[in-house]
CSV table of C-alpha atoms in Angstrom, one decimal:
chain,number,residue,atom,x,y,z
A,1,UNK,CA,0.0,0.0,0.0
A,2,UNK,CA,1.1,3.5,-0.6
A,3,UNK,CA,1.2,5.6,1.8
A,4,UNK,CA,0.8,10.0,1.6
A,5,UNK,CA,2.1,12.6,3.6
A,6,UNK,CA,2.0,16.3,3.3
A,7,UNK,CA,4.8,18.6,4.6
A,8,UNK,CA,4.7,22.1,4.7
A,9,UNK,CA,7.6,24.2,5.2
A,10,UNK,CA,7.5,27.8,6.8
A,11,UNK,CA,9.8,30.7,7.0
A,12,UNK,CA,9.8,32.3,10.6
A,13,UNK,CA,8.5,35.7,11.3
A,14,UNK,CA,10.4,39.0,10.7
A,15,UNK,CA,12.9,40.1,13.0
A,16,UNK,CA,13.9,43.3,13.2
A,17,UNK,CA,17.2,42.1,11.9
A,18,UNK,CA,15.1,41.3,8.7
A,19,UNK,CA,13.7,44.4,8.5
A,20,UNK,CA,16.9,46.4,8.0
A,21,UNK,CA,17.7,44.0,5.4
A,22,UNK,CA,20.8,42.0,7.6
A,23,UNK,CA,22.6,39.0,7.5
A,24,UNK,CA,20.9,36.7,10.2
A,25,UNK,CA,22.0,32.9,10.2
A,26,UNK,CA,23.1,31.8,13.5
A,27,UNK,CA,22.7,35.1,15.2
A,28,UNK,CA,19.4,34.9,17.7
A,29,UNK,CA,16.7,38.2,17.8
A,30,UNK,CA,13.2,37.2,18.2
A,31,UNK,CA,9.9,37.9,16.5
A,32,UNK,CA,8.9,41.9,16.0
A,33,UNK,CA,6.1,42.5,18.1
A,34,UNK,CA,3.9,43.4,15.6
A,35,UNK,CA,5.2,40.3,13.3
A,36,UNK,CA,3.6,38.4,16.6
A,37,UNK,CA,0.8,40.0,17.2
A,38,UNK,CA,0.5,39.9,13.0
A,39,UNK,CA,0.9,35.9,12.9
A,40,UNK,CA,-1.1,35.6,16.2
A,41,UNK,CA,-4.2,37.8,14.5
A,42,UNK,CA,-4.0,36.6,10.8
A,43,UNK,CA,-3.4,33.3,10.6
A,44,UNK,CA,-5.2,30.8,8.4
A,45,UNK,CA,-4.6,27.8,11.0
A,46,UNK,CA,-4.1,24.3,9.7
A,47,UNK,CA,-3.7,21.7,11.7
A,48,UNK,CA,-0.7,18.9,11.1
A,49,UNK,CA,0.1,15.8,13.6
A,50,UNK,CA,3.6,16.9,14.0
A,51,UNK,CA,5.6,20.3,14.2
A,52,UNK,CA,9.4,20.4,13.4
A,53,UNK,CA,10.9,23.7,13.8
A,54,UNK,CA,15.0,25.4,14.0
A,55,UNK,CA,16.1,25.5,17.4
A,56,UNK,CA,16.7,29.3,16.6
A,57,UNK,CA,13.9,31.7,18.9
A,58,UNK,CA,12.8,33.4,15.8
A,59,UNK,CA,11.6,29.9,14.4
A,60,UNK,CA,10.3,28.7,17.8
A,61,UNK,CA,8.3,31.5,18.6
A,62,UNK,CA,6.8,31.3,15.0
A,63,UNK,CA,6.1,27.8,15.3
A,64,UNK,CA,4.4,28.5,19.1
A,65,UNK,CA,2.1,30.8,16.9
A,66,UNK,CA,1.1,29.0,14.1
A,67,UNK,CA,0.3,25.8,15.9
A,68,UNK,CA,-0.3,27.1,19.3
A,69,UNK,CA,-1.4,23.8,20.9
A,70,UNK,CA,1.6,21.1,19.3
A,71,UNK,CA,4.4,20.1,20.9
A,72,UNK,CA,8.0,21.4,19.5
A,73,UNK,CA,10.9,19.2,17.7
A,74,UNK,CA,13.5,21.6,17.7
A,75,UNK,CA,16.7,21.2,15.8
A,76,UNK,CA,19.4,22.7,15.3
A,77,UNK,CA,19.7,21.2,11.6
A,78,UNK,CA,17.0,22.9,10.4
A,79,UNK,CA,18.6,26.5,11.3
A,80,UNK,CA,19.5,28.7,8.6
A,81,UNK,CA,23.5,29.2,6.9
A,82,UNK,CA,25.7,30.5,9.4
A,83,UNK,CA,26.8,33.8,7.6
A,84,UNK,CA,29.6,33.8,10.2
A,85,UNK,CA,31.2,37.6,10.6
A,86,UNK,CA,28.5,38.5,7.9
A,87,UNK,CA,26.4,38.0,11.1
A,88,UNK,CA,24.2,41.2,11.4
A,89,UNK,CA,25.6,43.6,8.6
A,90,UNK,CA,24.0,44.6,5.4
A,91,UNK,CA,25.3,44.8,1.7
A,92,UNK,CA,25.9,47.9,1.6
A,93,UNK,CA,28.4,47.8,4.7
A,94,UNK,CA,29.8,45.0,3.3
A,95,UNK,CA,30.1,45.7,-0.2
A,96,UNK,CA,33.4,47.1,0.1
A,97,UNK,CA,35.3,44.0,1.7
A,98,UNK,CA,37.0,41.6,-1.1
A,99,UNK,CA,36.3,38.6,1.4
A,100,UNK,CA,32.5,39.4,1.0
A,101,UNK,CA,32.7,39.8,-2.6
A,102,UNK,CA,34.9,36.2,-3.1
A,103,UNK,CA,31.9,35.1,-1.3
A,104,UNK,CA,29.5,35.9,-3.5
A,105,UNK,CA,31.3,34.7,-6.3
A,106,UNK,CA,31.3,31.2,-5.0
A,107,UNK,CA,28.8,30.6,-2.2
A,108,UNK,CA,29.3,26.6,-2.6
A,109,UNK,CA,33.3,26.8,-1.8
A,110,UNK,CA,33.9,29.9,-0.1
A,111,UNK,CA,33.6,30.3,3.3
A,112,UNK,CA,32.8,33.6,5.7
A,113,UNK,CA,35.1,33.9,8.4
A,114,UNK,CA,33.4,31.9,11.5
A,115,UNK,CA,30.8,31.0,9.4
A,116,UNK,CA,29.7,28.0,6.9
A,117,UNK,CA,29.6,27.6,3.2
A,118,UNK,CA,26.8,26.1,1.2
A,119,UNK,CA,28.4,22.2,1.1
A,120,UNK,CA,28.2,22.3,4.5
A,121,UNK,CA,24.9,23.7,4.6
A,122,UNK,CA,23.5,21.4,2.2
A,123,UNK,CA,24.6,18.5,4.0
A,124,UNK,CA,23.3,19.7,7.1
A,125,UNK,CA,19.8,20.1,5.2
A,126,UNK,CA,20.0,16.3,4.3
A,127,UNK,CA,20.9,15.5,7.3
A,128,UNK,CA,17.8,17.2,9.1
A,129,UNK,CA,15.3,16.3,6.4
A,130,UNK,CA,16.4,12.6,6.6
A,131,UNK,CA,15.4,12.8,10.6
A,132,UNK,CA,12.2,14.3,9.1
A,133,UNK,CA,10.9,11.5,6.8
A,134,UNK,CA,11.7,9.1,9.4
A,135,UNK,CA,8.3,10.0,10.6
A,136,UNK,CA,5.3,8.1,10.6
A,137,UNK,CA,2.9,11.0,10.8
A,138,UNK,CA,0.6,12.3,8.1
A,139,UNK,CA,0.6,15.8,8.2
A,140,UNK,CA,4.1,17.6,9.2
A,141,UNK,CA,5.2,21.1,9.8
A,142,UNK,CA,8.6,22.6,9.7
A,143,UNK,CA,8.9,25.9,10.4
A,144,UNK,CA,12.8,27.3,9.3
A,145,UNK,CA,14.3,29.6,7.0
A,146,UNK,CA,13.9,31.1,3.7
A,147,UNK,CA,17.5,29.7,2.9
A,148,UNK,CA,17.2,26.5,4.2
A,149,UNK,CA,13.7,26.0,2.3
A,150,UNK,CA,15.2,27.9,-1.1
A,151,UNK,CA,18.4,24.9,-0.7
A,152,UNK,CA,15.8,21.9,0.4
A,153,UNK,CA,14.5,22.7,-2.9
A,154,UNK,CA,17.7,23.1,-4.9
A,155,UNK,CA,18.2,19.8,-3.2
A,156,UNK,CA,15.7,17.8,-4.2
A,157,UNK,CA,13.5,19.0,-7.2
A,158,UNK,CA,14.7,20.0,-10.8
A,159,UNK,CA,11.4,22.1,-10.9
A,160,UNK,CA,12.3,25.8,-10.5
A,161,UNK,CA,10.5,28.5,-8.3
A,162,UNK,CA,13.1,30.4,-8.3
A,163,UNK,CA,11.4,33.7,-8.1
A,164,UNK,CA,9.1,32.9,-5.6
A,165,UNK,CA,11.5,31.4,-3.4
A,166,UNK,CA,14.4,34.2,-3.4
A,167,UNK,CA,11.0,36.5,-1.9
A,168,UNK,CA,9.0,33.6,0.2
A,169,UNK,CA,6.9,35.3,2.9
A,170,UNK,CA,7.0,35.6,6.5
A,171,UNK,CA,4.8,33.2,7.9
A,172,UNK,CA,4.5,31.4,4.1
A,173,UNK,CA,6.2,29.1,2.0
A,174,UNK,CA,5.8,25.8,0.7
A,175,UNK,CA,3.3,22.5,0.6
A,176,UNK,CA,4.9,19.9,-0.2
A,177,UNK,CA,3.1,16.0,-0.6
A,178,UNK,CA,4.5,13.2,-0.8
A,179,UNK,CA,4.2,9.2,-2.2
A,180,UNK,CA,6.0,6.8,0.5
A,181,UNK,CA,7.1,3.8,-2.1
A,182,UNK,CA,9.7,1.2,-0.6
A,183,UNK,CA,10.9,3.8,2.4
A,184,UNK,CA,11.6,6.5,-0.1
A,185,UNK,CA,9.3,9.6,-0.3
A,186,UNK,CA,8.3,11.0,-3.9
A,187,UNK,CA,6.6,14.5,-4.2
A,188,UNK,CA,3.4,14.4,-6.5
A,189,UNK,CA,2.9,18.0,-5.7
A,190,UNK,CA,4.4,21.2,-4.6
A,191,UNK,CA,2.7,24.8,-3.9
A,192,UNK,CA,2.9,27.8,-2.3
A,193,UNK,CA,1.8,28.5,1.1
A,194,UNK,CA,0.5,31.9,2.8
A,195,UNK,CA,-0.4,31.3,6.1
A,196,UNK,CA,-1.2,35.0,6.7
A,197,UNK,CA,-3.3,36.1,3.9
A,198,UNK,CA,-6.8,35.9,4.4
A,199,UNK,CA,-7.8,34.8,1.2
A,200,UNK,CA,-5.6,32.4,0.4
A,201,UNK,CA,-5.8,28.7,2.8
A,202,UNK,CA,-4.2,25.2,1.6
């Protein structure tokens, strides 16, 4: 018999890191509070059987509003790139610095000072998503990052959303279902997600 599962994968609230357009990996602000009070008020609630989320406050407090009554799996796999002494800076202040630019030449190799390039990344993704489809349950959430859902992606489908996923909303992203043949999981479908627009549900 084959079995289904649905998984949807949610980027965390803004942070006022966010809002002035900074590099926030590892670094640890939580929620706005009117990005709480905005989740808390406008969400379209769904209910799943199991809630993953980064161990990172931004993402737990996200996950404590969108699913108000489940009880956390927090990892610290599932936490965005660690932009290392990016940490907390914008492009423009870094613009100027050669190690910045060599950076964005070659995210997969290069490597910010203290920080964590995008092999290591990617195989920290695999390594939290395969603790993820060890689960038995139907219905999954995983609330993370807009990086860490953009390379889960890059990961595993050829099908690109690429503009929808450099610009996925706070509190949205990305349904995902799967077919459960043999142990391994195949999607059948994938969509967007907006958990905080009132027209739009699952």
């Amino acid at each position: 018999m084959v079995e289904q599962r649905i998984v949807y994968l949610l980027r965390h609230g803004m942070t006022h890191s966010n809002f002035h357009k900074q590099y926030c990996g590892w670094s640890n602000p939580p929620l706005l509070k009117s990005e709480a009070e905005r989740l808390k008020c406008n969400v379209r609630r769904v209910f799943v059987d199991e809630v993953w989320c980064s161990d990172l406050l931004r993402a737990v407090q996200t996950a404590e509003l969108l699913f108000p009554n489940a009880s956390l799996r927090s990892k610290k796999s599932l936490r965005e790139i660690h932009f290392g002494d990016f940490e907390g800076k914008t492009y423009e202040e870094l613009k100027g610095s050669s190690a910045y630019q060599a950076w964005l030449k070659d995210f997969f190799h290069s490597t910010p000072r203290n920080g964590e390039n995008l092999a290591a990344f990617r195989k920290r993704i695999q390594y939290g998503w395969g603790k993820i489809t060890k689960s038995e349950q139907k219905s999954i959430a995983v609330v993370t990052h807009s990086g860490w859902i953009r390379e889960w992606c890059g990961l595993y489908f050829s099908e690109s959303k690429a503009d929808y996923l450099w610009n996925i909303p706070y509190g949205g992203g990305l349904a995902a279902r799967f077919e459960i043949k043999g142990g391994d999981w195949h999607c059948i479908s994938l969509q967007e997600v907006r958990l905080t627009e009132k027209k739009d549900g699952f």
